[in-house]
Amino acid sequence: MRFLKILMMAGALSLSAVFALAQDVPPPVHGVTFEEWASASARISNRTSEDEVFKTLAIDKAQFDAVNETFTQALKDDKDFKLITYYGQAFSNLNAGRFAASTQETKRKLASFDDYARVTGHMEAATDVGIDPQKVLEEHGLTVFEYSQDGAYWVGQLRDKSLSGKTAEVSGWTDGIGKYKSEYAARYAKK
C-alpha cells in the first residue's frame, strides 16, 4: 500500500513540475539533450545494446560517459527534486529526440492487475528485508523500464477508479497487493 501511495504521489507531482522545469534542464552535452540521455538510459535498461544507442546519438562510449557523468551530477545537485521528477518522465519515453526515428514499443508484461499486484507485493516484502528490488524484477523477468511502464499504467487505472468513486474495487486491488506482500514476506521469514 505504501508503495502504491508513493507512485500515485510521484505521478501527481510530476505533472506540476514539468511546467516549472523548462529553464532548469541542463544544456546538451556532446549534442545530447537531457531528454535524449534519459531515453538512452531507458533503452539501455530495456536491453538495447549500448552500441545501438551510441550510434543513434552519434557519439562514442567516452562521450556517452561524459554525458552520463554531467547529467548524473545535475540530478545529484537537484535539491528541490524538479529535475529528478523530469528525468522520471523523460525516462518513460523511449523515443525522445533522435530516438524518434527508431521508435521502440514495449508490450505490457503485467497484463492484468493481478500480475502487477504480485510483483508489487513481492517488491514491498523484499525491500522490507533489505533485498534489492531489481533482483525481484529479474525473478519476474522484468526490466526496471518495463516495470515502470506497466506500473504507471496500473497506477493510472487505480487513480481512474478512485476518481470515479469505485472505492470497493480500489480496496480490492490494494488488498491484492497486500495479499502478495504477505505471501512473499512469509517466504522470506522462512529463510
CSV table of C-alpha atoms in Angstrom, one decimal, residues 20-185:
chain,number,residue,atom,x,y,z
A,20,ALA,CA,8.2,24.8,-13.8
A,21,LEU,CA,11.2,22.9,-15.0
A,22,ALA,CA,11.9,24.1,-18.5
A,23,GLN,CA,14.6,26.7,-17.5
A,24,ASP,CA,16.2,24.2,-15.1
A,25,VAL,CA,17.1,21.5,-17.6
A,26,PRO,CA,20.9,21.3,-18.2
A,27,PRO,CA,22.1,22.2,-21.6
A,28,PRO,CA,23.1,19.4,-24.1
A,29,VAL,CA,26.5,17.7,-23.6
A,30,HIS,CA,28.2,16.5,-26.8
A,31,GLY,CA,25.0,17.4,-28.6
A,32,VAL,CA,22.9,15.0,-26.4
A,33,THR,CA,19.9,16.6,-24.7
A,34,PHE,CA,18.8,15.7,-21.1
A,35,GLU,CA,15.7,14.1,-22.6
A,36,GLU,CA,17.8,12.0,-25.1
A,37,TRP,CA,20.1,10.9,-22.2
A,38,ALA,CA,17.1,9.8,-20.2
A,39,SER,CA,15.7,7.9,-23.2
A,40,ALA,CA,19.1,6.4,-23.8
A,41,SER,CA,19.2,5.2,-20.2
A,42,ALA,CA,15.7,3.7,-20.6
A,43,ARG,CA,16.7,1.9,-23.8
A,44,ILE,CA,19.9,0.5,-22.2
A,45,SER,CA,17.9,-0.6,-19.1
A,46,ASN,CA,15.4,-2.2,-21.6
A,47,ARG,CA,18.3,-4.3,-23.1
A,48,THR,CA,19.0,-2.2,-26.1
A,49,SER,CA,22.7,-2.5,-26.9
A,50,GLU,CA,24.9,0.4,-26.0
A,51,ASP,CA,26.4,0.4,-29.5
A,52,GLU,CA,23.0,1.0,-31.0
A,53,VAL,CA,22.3,3.8,-28.5
A,54,PHE,CA,25.7,5.4,-29.2
A,55,LYS,CA,25.1,5.1,-33.0
A,56,THR,CA,21.7,6.9,-32.7
A,57,LEU,CA,23.2,9.7,-30.7
A,58,ALA,CA,26.3,9.9,-33.0
A,59,ILE,CA,28.7,9.7,-30.0
A,60,ASP,CA,31.2,7.1,-28.7
A,61,LYS,CA,31.5,5.5,-25.3
A,62,ALA,CA,33.8,8.1,-23.9
A,63,GLN,CA,31.4,10.9,-24.9
A,64,PHE,CA,28.5,9.0,-23.5
A,65,ASP,CA,30.4,8.6,-20.2
A,66,ALA,CA,30.9,12.4,-20.1
A,67,VAL,CA,27.2,12.9,-20.9
A,68,ASN,CA,26.2,10.4,-18.2
A,69,GLU,CA,28.6,12.0,-15.7
A,70,THR,CA,27.3,15.5,-16.3
A,71,PHE,CA,23.6,14.7,-16.2
A,72,THR,CA,24.0,12.4,-13.2
A,73,GLN,CA,25.8,15.2,-11.3
A,74,ALA,CA,22.9,17.6,-12.2
A,75,LEU,CA,20.5,15.1,-10.7
A,76,LYS,CA,22.6,14.9,-7.5
A,77,ASP,CA,22.7,18.7,-7.3
A,78,ASP,CA,18.9,18.9,-7.7
A,79,LYS,CA,17.9,19.9,-4.2
A,80,ASP,CA,14.2,20.5,-4.9
A,81,PHE,CA,13.7,17.3,-6.9
A,82,LYS,CA,12.3,19.1,-10.0
A,83,LEU,CA,15.0,17.6,-12.3
A,84,ILE,CA,14.6,14.2,-10.9
A,85,THR,CA,10.9,14.3,-11.5
A,86,TYR,CA,11.5,15.4,-15.0
A,87,TYR,CA,14.1,12.6,-15.5
A,88,GLY,CA,11.4,10.1,-14.5
A,89,GLN,CA,9.1,11.4,-17.1
A,90,ALA,CA,11.8,11.5,-19.8
A,91,PHE,CA,12.9,8.0,-18.9
A,92,SER,CA,9.5,6.7,-19.6
A,93,ASN,CA,9.8,7.9,-23.3
A,94,LEU,CA,11.9,5.5,-25.3
A,95,ASN,CA,11.5,7.7,-28.3
A,96,ALA,CA,12.8,11.2,-27.3
A,97,GLY,CA,14.8,13.3,-29.7
A,98,ARG,CA,16.8,11.3,-32.2
A,99,PHE,CA,15.3,8.1,-30.9
A,100,ALA,CA,12.0,9.1,-32.5
A,101,ALA,CA,13.5,7.9,-35.9
A,102,SER,CA,13.7,4.4,-34.5
A,103,THR,CA,10.6,4.1,-32.3
A,104,GLN,CA,10.6,1.2,-29.9
A,105,GLU,CA,7.4,-0.1,-28.4
A,106,THR,CA,7.1,-2.2,-25.3
A,107,LYS,CA,4.5,-4.7,-24.8
A,108,ARG,CA,2.8,-4.8,-21.4
A,109,LYS,CA,4.2,-7.7,-19.5
A,110,LEU,CA,2.0,-7.2,-16.4
A,111,ALA,CA,-1.2,-7.9,-18.5
A,112,SER,CA,-3.5,-8.0,-15.5
A,113,PHE,CA,-3.7,-6.1,-12.3
A,114,ASP,CA,-3.1,-9.4,-10.5
A,115,ASP,CA,0.3,-9.6,-12.3
A,116,TYR,CA,1.1,-6.1,-11.2
A,117,ALA,CA,-0.1,-6.8,-7.6
A,118,ARG,CA,2.1,-9.9,-7.4
A,119,VAL,CA,5.3,-8.1,-8.5
A,120,THR,CA,4.5,-5.0,-6.4
A,121,GLY,CA,3.7,-7.1,-3.3
A,122,HIS,CA,6.8,-9.1,-3.8
A,123,MET,CA,8.9,-5.9,-4.1
A,124,GLU,CA,7.4,-4.4,-0.9
A,125,ALA,CA,8.1,-7.6,1.0
A,126,ALA,CA,11.6,-7.9,-0.4
A,127,THR,CA,12.6,-4.3,0.4
A,128,ASP,CA,11.3,-4.7,3.9
A,129,VAL,CA,14.0,-7.3,4.5
A,130,GLY,CA,16.7,-5.4,2.6
A,131,ILE,CA,16.6,-7.3,-0.8
A,132,ASP,CA,17.3,-5.2,-3.9
A,133,PRO,CA,14.1,-4.6,-5.8
A,134,GLN,CA,16.0,-5.2,-9.1
A,135,LYS,CA,16.5,-8.8,-8.0
A,136,VAL,CA,12.7,-9.2,-7.7
A,137,LEU,CA,12.2,-7.7,-11.1
A,138,GLU,CA,14.7,-10.2,-12.6
A,139,GLU,CA,12.9,-13.0,-10.8
A,140,HIS,CA,9.7,-12.0,-12.6
A,141,GLY,CA,11.5,-11.5,-16.0
A,142,LEU,CA,11.1,-7.7,-16.0
A,143,THR,CA,13.5,-4.7,-16.5
A,144,VAL,CA,13.2,-1.6,-14.5
A,145,PHE,CA,11.8,0.2,-17.6
A,146,GLU,CA,9.1,-2.5,-18.2
A,147,TYR,CA,8.0,-2.3,-14.5
A,148,SER,CA,7.9,1.5,-14.6
A,149,GLN,CA,5.9,1.5,-17.7
A,150,ASP,CA,3.4,-1.2,-16.6
A,151,GLY,CA,3.3,0.3,-13.1
A,152,ALA,CA,2.4,3.7,-14.5
A,153,TYR,CA,-0.5,2.1,-16.4
A,154,TRP,CA,-1.9,0.2,-13.4
A,155,VAL,CA,-1.5,3.2,-11.1
A,156,GLY,CA,-3.4,5.2,-13.6
A,157,GLN,CA,-6.1,2.6,-13.6
A,158,LEU,CA,-6.3,2.8,-9.8
A,159,ARG,CA,-6.5,6.6,-10.0
A,160,ASP,CA,-9.3,6.5,-12.5
A,161,LYS,CA,-11.3,4.0,-10.4
A,162,SER,CA,-10.7,6.1,-7.3
A,163,LEU,CA,-11.8,9.3,-9.1
A,164,SER,CA,-14.9,7.6,-10.4
A,165,GLY,CA,-15.9,6.5,-6.9
A,166,LYS,CA,-15.2,2.8,-7.3
A,167,THR,CA,-13.7,2.6,-3.8
A,168,ALA,CA,-14.7,-1.1,-3.3
A,169,GLU,CA,-12.8,-2.0,-6.5
A,170,VAL,CA,-9.8,0.1,-5.4
A,171,SER,CA,-9.8,-1.5,-2.0
A,172,GLY,CA,-9.9,-5.0,-3.7
A,173,TRP,CA,-6.9,-4.1,-5.8
A,174,THR,CA,-4.9,-2.7,-2.9
A,175,ASP,CA,-5.9,-5.8,-0.8
A,176,GLY,CA,-4.4,-7.9,-3.6
A,177,ILE,CA,-1.1,-6.2,-3.3
A,178,GLY,CA,-1.2,-6.8,0.5
A,179,LYS,CA,-2.1,-10.4,-0.1
A,180,TYR,CA,1.0,-10.9,-2.2
A,181,LYS,CA,3.2,-8.9,0.2
A,182,SER,CA,2.1,-11.2,3.0
A,183,GLU,CA,2.8,-14.3,0.8
A,184,TYR,CA,6.3,-13.2,0.0
A,185,ALA,CA,7.0,-11.9,3.5
